[in-house]
Coordinates of C-alpha atoms in Angstrom, one line a residue:
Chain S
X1 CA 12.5 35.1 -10.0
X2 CA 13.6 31.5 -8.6
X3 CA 10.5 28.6 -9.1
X4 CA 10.7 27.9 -5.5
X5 CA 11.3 29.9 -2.3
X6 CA 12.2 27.9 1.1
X7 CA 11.9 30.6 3.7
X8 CA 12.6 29.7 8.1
X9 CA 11.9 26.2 7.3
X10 CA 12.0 24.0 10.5
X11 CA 11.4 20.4 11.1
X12 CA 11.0 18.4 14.5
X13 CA 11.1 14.3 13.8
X14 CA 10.6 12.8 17.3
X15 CA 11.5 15.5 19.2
X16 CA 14.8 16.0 17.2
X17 CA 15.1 19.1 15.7
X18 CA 16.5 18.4 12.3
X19 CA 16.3 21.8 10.1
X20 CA 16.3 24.9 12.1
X21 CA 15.3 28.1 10.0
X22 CA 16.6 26.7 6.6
X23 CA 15.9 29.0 3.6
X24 CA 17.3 29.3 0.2
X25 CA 15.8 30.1 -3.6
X26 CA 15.9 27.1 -6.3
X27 CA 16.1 28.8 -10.0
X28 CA 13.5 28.5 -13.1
X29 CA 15.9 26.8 -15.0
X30 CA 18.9 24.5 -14.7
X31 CA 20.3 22.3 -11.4
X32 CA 20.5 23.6 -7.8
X33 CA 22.5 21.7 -5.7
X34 CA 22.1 20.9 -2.0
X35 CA 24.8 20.0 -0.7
X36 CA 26.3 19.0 2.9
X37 CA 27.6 16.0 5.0
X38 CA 25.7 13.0 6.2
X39 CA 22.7 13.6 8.4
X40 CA 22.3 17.5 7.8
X41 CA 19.5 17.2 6.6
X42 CA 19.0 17.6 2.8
X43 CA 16.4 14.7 2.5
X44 CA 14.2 16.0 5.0
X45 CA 14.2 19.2 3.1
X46 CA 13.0 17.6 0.2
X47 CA 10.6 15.7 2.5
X48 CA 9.1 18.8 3.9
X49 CA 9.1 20.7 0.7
X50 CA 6.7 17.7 -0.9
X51 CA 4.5 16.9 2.1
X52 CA 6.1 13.9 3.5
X53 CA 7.7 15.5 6.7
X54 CA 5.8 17.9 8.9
X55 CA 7.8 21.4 8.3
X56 CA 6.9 24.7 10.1
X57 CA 7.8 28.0 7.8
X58 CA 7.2 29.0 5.0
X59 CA 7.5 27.4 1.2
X60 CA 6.4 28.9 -2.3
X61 CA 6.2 27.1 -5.3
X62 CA 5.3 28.9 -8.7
X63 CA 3.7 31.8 -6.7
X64 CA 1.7 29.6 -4.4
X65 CA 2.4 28.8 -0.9
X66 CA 2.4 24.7 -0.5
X67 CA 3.4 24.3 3.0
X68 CA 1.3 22.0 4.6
X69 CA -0.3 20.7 1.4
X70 CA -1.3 16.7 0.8
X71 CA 1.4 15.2 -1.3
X72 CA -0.7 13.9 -4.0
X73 CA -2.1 17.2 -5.0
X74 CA 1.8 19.0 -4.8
X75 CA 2.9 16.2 -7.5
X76 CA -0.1 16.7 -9.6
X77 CA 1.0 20.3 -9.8
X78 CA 3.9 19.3 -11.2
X79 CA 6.4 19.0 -8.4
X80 CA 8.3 15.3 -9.3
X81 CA 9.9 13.7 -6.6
X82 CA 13.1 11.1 -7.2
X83 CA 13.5 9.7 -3.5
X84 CA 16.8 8.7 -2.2
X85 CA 17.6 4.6 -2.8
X86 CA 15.0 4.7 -6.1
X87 CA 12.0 3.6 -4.2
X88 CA 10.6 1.2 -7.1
X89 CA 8.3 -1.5 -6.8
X90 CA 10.1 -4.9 -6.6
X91 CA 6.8 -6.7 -6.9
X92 CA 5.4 -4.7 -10.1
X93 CA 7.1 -5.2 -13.8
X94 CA 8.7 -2.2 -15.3
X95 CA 6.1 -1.4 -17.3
X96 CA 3.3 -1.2 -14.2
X97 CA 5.8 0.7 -12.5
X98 CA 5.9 3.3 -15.3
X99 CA 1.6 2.9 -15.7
X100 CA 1.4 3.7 -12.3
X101 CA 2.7 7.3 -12.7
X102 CA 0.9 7.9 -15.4
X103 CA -1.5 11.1 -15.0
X104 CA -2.8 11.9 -18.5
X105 CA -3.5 10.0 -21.7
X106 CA 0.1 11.6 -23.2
X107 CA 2.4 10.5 -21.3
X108 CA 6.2 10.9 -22.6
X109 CA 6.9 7.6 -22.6
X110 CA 8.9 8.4 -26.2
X111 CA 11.5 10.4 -24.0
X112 CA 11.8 8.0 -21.4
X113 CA 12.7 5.5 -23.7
X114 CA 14.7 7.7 -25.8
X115 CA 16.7 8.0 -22.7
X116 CA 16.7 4.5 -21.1
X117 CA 16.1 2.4 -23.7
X118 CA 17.0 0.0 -21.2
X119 CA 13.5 0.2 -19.7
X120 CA 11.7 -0.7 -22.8
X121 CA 13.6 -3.9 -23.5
X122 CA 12.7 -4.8 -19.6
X123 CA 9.1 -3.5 -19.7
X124 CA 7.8 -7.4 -18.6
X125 CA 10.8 -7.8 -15.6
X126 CA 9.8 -7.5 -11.8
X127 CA 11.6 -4.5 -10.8
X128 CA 13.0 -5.8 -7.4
X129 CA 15.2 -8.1 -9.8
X130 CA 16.7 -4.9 -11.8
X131 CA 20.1 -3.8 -11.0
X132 CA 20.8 -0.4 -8.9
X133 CA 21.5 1.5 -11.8
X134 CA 18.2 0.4 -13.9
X135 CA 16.6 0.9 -10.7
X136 CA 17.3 4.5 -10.7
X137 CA 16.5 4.8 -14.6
X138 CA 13.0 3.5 -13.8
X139 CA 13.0 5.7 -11.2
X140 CA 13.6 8.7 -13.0
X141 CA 11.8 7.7 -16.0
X142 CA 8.9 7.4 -13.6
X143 CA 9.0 11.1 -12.7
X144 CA 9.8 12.0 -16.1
X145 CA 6.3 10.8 -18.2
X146 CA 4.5 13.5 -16.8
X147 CA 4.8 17.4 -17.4
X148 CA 6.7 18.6 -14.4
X149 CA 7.7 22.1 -13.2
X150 CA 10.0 21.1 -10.9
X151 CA 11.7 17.8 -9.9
X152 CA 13.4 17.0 -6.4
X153 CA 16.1 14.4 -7.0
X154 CA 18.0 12.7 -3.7
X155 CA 20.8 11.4 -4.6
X156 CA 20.3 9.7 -7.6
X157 CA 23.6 8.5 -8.4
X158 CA 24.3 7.0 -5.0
X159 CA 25.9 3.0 -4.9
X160 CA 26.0 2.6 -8.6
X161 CA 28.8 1.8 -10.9
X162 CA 30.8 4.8 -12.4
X163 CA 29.6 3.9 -15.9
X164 CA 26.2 3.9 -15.0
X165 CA 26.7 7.1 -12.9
X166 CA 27.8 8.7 -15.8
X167 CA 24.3 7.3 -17.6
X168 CA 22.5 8.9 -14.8
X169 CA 24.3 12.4 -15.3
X170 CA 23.9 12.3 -18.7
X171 CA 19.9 12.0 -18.8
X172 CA 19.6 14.5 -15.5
X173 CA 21.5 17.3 -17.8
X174 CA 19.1 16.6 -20.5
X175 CA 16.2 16.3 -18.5
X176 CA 17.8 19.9 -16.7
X177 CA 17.1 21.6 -20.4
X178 CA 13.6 20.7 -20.3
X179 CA 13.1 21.6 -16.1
X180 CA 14.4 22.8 -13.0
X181 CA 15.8 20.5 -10.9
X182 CA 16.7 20.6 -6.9
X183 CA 19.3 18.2 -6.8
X184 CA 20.5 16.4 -3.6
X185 CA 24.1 14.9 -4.2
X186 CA 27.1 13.9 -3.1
X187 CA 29.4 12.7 -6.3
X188 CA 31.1 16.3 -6.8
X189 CA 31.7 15.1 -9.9
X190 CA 28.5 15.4 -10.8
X191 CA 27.7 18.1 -9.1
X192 CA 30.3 20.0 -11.1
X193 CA 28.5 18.8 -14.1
X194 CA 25.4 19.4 -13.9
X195 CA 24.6 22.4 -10.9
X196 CA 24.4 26.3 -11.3
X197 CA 23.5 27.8 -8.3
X198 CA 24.4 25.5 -5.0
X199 CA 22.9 24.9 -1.2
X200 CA 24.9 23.4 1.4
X201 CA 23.4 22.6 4.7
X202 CA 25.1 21.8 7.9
X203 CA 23.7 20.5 11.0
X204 CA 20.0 21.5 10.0
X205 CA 21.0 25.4 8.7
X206 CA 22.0 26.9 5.8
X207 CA 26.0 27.3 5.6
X208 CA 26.8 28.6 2.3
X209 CA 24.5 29.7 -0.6
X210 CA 26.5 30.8 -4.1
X211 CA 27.7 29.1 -7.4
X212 CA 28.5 25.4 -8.1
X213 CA 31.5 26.6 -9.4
X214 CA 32.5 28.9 -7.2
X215 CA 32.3 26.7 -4.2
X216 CA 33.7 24.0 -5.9
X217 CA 37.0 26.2 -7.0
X218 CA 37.9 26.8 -3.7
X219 CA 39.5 23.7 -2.2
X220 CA 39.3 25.1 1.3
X221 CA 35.4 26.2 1.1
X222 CA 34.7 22.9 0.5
X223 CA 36.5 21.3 2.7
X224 CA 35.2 23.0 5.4
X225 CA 32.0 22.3 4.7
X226 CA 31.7 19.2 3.2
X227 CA 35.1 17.5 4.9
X228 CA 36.3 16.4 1.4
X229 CA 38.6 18.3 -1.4
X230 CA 36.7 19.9 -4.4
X231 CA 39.0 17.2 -6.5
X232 CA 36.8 14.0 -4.8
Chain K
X1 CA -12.4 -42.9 1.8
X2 CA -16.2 -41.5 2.0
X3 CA -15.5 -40.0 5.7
X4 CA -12.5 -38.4 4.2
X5 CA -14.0 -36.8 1.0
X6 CA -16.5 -35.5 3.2
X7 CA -14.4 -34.3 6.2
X8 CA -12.0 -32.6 2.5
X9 CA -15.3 -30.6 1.5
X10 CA -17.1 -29.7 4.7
X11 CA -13.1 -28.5 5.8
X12 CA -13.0 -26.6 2.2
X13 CA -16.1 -24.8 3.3
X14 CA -15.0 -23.7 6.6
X15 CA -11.7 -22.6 4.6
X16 CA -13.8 -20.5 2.0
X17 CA -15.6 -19.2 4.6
X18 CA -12.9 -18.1 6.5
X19 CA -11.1 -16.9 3.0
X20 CA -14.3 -14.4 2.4
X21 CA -13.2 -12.5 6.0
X22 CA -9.6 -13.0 5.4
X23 CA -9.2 -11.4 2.1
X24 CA -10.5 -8.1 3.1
X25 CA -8.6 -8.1 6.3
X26 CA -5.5 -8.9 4.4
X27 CA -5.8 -6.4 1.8
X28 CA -6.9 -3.7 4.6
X29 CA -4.2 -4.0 6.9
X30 CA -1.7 -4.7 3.6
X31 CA -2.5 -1.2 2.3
X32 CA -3.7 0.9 5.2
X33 CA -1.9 -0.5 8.1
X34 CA -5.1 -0.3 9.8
X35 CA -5.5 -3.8 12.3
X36 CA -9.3 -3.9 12.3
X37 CA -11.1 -5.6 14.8
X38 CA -15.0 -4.4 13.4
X39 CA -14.1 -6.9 10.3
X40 CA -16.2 -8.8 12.2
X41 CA -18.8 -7.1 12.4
X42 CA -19.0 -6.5 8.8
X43 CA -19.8 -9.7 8.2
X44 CA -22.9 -9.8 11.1
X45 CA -24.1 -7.1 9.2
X46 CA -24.4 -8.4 5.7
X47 CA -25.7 -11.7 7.6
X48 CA -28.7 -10.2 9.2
X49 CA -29.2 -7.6 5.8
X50 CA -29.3 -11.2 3.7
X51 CA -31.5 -12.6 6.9
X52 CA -33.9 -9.3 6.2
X53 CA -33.9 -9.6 2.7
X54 CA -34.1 -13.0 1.3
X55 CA -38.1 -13.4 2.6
X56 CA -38.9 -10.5 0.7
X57 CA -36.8 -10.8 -2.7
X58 CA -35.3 -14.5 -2.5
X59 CA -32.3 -16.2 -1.5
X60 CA -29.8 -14.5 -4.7
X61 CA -31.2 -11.3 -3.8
X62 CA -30.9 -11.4 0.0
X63 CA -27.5 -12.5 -0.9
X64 CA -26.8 -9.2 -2.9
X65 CA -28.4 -7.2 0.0
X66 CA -25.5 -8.9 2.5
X67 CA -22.7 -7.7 0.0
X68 CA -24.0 -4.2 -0.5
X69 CA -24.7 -3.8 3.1
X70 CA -21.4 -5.0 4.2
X71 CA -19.6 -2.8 1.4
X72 CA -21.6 0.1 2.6
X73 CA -21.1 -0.1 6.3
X74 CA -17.4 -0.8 5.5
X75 CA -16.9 2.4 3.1
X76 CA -18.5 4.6 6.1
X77 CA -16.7 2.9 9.1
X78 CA -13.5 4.0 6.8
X79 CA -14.9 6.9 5.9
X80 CA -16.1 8.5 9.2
X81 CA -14.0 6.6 12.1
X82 CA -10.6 5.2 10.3
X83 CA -10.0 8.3 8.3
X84 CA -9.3 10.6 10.7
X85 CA -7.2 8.1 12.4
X86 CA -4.3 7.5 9.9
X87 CA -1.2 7.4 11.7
X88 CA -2.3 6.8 15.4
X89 CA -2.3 2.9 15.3
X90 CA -3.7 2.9 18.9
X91 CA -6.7 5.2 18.5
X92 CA -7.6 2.7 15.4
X93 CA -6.9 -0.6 17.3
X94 CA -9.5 1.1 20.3
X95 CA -11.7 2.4 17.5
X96 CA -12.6 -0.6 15.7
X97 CA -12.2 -2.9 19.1
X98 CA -15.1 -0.5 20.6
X99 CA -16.9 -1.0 16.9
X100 CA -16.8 -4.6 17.2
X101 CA -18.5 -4.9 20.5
X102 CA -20.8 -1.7 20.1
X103 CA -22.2 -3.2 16.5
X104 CA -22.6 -6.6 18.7
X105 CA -24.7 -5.0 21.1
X106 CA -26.4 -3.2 18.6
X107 CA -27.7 -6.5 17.5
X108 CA -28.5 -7.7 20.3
X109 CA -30.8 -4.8 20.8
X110 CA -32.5 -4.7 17.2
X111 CA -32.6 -8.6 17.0
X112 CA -32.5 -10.1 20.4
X113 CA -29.3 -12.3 21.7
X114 CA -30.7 -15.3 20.4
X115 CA -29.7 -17.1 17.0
X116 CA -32.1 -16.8 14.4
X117 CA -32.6 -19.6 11.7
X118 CA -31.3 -18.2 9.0
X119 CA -34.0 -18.9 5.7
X120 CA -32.6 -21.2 3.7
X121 CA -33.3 -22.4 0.5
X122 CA -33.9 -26.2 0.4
X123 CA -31.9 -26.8 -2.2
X124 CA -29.1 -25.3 0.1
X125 CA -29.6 -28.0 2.7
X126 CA -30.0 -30.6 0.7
X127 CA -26.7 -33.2 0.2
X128 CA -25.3 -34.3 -3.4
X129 CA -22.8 -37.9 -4.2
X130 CA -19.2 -36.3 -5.1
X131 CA -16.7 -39.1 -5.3
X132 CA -18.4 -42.2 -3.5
X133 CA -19.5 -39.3 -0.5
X134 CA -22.6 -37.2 0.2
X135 CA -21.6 -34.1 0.8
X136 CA -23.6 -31.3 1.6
X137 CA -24.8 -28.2 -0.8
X138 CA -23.9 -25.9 1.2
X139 CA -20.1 -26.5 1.5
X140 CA -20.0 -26.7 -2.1
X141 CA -21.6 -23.1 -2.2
X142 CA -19.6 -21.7 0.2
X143 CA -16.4 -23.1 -1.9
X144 CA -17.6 -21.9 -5.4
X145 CA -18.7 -18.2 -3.7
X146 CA -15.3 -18.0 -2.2
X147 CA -13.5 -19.1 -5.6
X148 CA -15.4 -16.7 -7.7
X149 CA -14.3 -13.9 -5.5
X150 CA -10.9 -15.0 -5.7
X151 CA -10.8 -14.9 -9.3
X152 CA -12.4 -11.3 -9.2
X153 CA -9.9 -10.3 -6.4
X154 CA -7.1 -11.7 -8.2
X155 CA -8.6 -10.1 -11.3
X156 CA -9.3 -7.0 -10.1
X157 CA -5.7 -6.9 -8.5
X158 CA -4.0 -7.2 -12.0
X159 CA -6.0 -5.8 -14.8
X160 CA -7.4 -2.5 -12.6
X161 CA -5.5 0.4 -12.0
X162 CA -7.0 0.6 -8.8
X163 CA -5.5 -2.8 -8.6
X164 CA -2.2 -1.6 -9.6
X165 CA -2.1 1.1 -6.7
X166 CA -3.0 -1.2 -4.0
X167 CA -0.6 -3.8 -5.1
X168 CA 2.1 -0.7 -4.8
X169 CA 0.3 0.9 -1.8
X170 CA 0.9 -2.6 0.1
X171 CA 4.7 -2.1 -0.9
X172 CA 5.2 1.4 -0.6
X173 CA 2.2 3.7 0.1
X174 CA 4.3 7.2 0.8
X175 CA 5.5 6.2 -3.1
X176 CA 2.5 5.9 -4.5
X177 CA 1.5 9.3 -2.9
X178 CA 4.4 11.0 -4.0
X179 CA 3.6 9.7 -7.5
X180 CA 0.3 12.3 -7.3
X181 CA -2.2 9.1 -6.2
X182 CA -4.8 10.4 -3.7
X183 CA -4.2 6.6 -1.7
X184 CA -6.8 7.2 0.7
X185 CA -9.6 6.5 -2.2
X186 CA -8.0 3.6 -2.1
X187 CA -8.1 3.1 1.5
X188 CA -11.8 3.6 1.3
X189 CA -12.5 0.9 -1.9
X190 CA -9.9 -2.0 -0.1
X191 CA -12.6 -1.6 2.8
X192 CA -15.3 -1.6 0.7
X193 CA -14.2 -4.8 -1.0
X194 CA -13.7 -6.1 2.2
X195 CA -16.9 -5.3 3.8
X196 CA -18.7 -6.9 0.7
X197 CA -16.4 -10.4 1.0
X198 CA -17.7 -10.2 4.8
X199 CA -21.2 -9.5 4.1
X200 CA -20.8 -12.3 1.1
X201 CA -19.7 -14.4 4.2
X202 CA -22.1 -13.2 6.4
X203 CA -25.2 -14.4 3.9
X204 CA -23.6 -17.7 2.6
X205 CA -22.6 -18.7 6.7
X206 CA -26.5 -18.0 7.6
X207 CA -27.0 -20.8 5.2
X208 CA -23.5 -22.9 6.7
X209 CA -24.8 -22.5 10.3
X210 CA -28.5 -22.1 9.4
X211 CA -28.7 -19.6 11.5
X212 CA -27.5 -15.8 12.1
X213 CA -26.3 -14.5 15.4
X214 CA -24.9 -10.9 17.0
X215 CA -21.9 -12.7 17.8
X216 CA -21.2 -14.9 14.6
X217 CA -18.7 -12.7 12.9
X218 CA -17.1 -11.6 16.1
X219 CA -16.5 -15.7 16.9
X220 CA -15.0 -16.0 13.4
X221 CA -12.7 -13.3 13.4
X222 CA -10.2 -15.0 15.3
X223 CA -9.7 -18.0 12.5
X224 CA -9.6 -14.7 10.3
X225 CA -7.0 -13.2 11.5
X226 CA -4.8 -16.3 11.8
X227 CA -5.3 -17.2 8.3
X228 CA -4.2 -13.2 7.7
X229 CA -0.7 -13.7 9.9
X230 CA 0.0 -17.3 8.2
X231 CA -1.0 -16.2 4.4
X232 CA 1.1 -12.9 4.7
X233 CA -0.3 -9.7 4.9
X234 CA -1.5 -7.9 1.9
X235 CA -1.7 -11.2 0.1
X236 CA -4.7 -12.7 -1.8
X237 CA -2.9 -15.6 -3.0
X238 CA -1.4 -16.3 0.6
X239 CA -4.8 -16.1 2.2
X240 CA -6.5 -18.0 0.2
X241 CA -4.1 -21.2 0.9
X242 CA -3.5 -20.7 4.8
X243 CA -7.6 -20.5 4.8
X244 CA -7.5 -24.2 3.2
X245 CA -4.4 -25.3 5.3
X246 CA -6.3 -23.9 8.3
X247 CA -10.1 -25.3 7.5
X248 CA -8.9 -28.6 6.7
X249 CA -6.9 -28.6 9.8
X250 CA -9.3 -27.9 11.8
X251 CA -11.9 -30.5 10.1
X252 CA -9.8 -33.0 10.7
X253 CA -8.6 -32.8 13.5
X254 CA -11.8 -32.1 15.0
X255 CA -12.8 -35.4 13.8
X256 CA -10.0 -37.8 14.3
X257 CA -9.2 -36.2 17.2
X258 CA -11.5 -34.7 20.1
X259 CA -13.8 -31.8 19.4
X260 CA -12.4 -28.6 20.0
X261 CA -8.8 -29.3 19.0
X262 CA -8.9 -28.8 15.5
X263 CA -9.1 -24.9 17.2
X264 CA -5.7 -25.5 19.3
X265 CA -3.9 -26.8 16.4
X266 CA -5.6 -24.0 13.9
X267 CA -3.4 -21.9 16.8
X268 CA -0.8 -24.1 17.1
X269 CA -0.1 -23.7 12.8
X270 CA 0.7 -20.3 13.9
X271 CA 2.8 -20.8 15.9
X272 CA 5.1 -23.3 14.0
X273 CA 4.4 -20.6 10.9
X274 CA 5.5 -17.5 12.6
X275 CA 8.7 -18.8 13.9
X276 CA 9.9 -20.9 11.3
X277 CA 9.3 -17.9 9.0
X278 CA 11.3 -15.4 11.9
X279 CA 14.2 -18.5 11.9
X280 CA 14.1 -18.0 8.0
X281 CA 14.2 -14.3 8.1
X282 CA 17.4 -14.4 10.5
X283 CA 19.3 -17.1 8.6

């Protein structure tokens, strides 16, 4: 029983038509991965899947069909969204960016810290004046105060240094133990790390649906569909 | 120096009044994208509600009936004709254009085309000595309304957690959505704040002009909006020093120069502004 179902999923953005009948299951537990070059579109997926791009089809999450639902009420369901280049807000401190995603007295700001203790030191700091990488901790540990049962994560470890990538992967296997995870990402390091079951799109439809490690065994599979080796 | 402490206070009232439309605007088109032309007509409403009231109740509560009026209006116009309208800039710009003129005629109608004397309080139109000038009480009114609601704006704006989400919504309203923040009851208390600044401006300019007229917020709009485009949109702080940069200007000028062109250089400020700040942006 997967904890999301993404069935003849199409999207039209200005008369382009950028996912053409995409569908694919993301599992109750662990990272799936979706995978595929530039511009195939794996953050309109997540777009569509949360509301924030007009999608056609069908989508289930936890039983319920969400297709088509506001945003606001998808996240307060517990679907957690990490957009692609951190989206924090420069002008707010760390600590008003974490406030604002708070939804309920109890928020988990213990594990947040616990895992970017970073964040607490630099609660008073403007955001826009944190580095990429603490961007992307705020960013997650925005998602991560509230109870979610699901988390869409585009490319989270995208432009930052290889230490702090290796931060990054470290917290998104932990947070992984606790929930599910649809993972976009390109550092097949990572994705070898952290992903069970894997997606990979190519020019708007599903090419390939199997195991991380399967796909990433085969040298030739993955060159052919992502045009680099399985050791990048 | 008398001349010129007077010309500083009668130009700081213009600028407050102009503040009290400004920061609504701002804050309106900051968070909501929405360019709205019946502003103006917020502020005629809470001018003739405070003209209504203040015989019956007195000047402080005709005042209060122009800030609740303009709040209300402001909440429904959001409510009933911008709502629907999210995402279609055009339809909005032809919505709240066709507002603006249909709530002008509207007065018209009810209240005849005329200017009304607006009534006063003495004390309101009586002058005071402030540093070797008489300057008159209702420029100093004007001034301490318009820093009051400053404070509360800028209050509002960092203790509030409505005041959190609009400071994000200005930067990034799809993020605050997909933080699972309904924005749009924001939307509709940014107008409301608005609409009660206007109406605030709409009561304490019957008592500037001493008098109330269909057109008198439509006319002011303009000095709005430029204060808006100088001060940065979405910003309190910023509108609140282009609306004394522009005020003062304009007194001035006025004054020293011929009457009338304290309006071209109010105009002309926005121009120097606007590209000095696009040859900033490209260097």
């Amino acid at each position: 029983m997967s904890i999301l179902q993404v069935r003849d999923l199409n999207v039209v953005l200005s008369g382009l038509s950028i996912l053409q009948g995409v569908s694919f299951d993301v599992a109750p537990t662990g990272v799936t991965v979706l995978l595929g070059r530039n511009g195939v579109g794996k953050t309109t997926t997540l777009r569509a899947i949360l509301g924030l791009a007009p999608g056609i089809g069908s989508v289930t999450f936890d039983g319920a069909d969400i297709l088509g639902r506001r945003t606001h009420e998808l996240v307060q369901k517990g679907l957690g969204y990490v957009p692609e280049d951190r989206c924090v807000f420069a002008g707010l401190t760390v600590a008003e960016n974490l406030r604002l995603a708070e939804r309920t007295k109890n928020s988990a700001y213990e594990l947040v810290f616990e895992l970017f203790p970073e964040l607490k030191k630099r609660a008073s700091q403007r955001a826009g004046s944190l580095s990429g990488g603490q961007q992307q901790m705020l960013a997650l540990g925005r998602v991560l105060l509230t109870e979610n049962r699901l988390l869409l994560v585009d490319e989270p470890t995208k432009g930052l240094a290889p230490k702090v990538v290796t931060e990054v992967a470290d917290a998104l296997a932990r947070v992984a133990v606790r929930v599910p995870i649809l993972l976009v990402e390109q550092n097949l390091a990572v994705v070898r790390r952290l992903a069970g079951d894997a997606v990979v799109l190519a020019a708007g439809q599903v090419a390939w649906t199997g195991g991380a490690s399967e796909l990433l065994s085969d040298h030739d599979l993955t060159k052919s569909l992502l045009g680099v080796g399985s050791h990048s | 120096m008398s001349t010129v402490v007077l010309l500083a206070v009668t130009g700081l009232g213009l600028s407050a009044l102009y503040f009290l439309i400004a920061s609504g605007l701002s804050l309106v088109f900051g968070l909501a994208d929405v360019l709205n032309f019946a502003h103006g007509w917020f502020l005629t409403v809470g001018a003739y509600a405070a003209y209504w009231a203040t015989p019956k109740v007195g000047f402080a509560g005709g005042v209060v009936a122009g800030v609740l009026a303009g709040a209300g209006v402001a909440a429904l116009v959001e409510l009933v004709m911008i709502r629907p309208l999210y995402k279609r800039t055009i339809a909005q710009v032809l919505v709240t254009v066709g507002l603006s003129l249909a709530g002008v005629a509207l007065f018209q109608a009810l209240f005849s085309p005329d200017a009304r004397i607006f009534p006063s309080p003495k004390w309101t139109q009586q002058v005071v000595g402030f540093l070797g000038a008489r300057v008159p009480v209702k420029s100093l009114l004007l001034i301490a309304g318009a820093v009051v609601v400053l404070a509360a704006l800028l209050a509002f704006l960092r203790w509030t957690r409505y005041g959190l989400i609009i400071r994000a919504g200005v930067e990034n309203r799809e993020m605050v959505t997909a933080l699972g923040i309904d924005v749009r009851k924001a939307f509709t208390l940014v107008f409301a704040i608005g609409g009660a600044a206007a109406g605030l401006a709409g009561a304490l300019g019957g008592v500037y002009f001493e008098s109330v007229s269909p057109t008198g917020g439509a006319s002011l709009l303009i000095f709005a909006f430029i204060v808006v485009v100088i001060g940065g949109m979405g910003s309190i702080t910023g509108s609140a020093v282009a609306a004394v940069a522009v005020g003062l200007l304009q007194q001035f000028v006025n004054y020293y120069g011929s009457a009338g062109a304290g309006d071209v250089c109010a105009v002309a400020l926005l121009a120097i502004v606007l590209l000095t700040r696009r040859q900033a942006r490209q260097a």
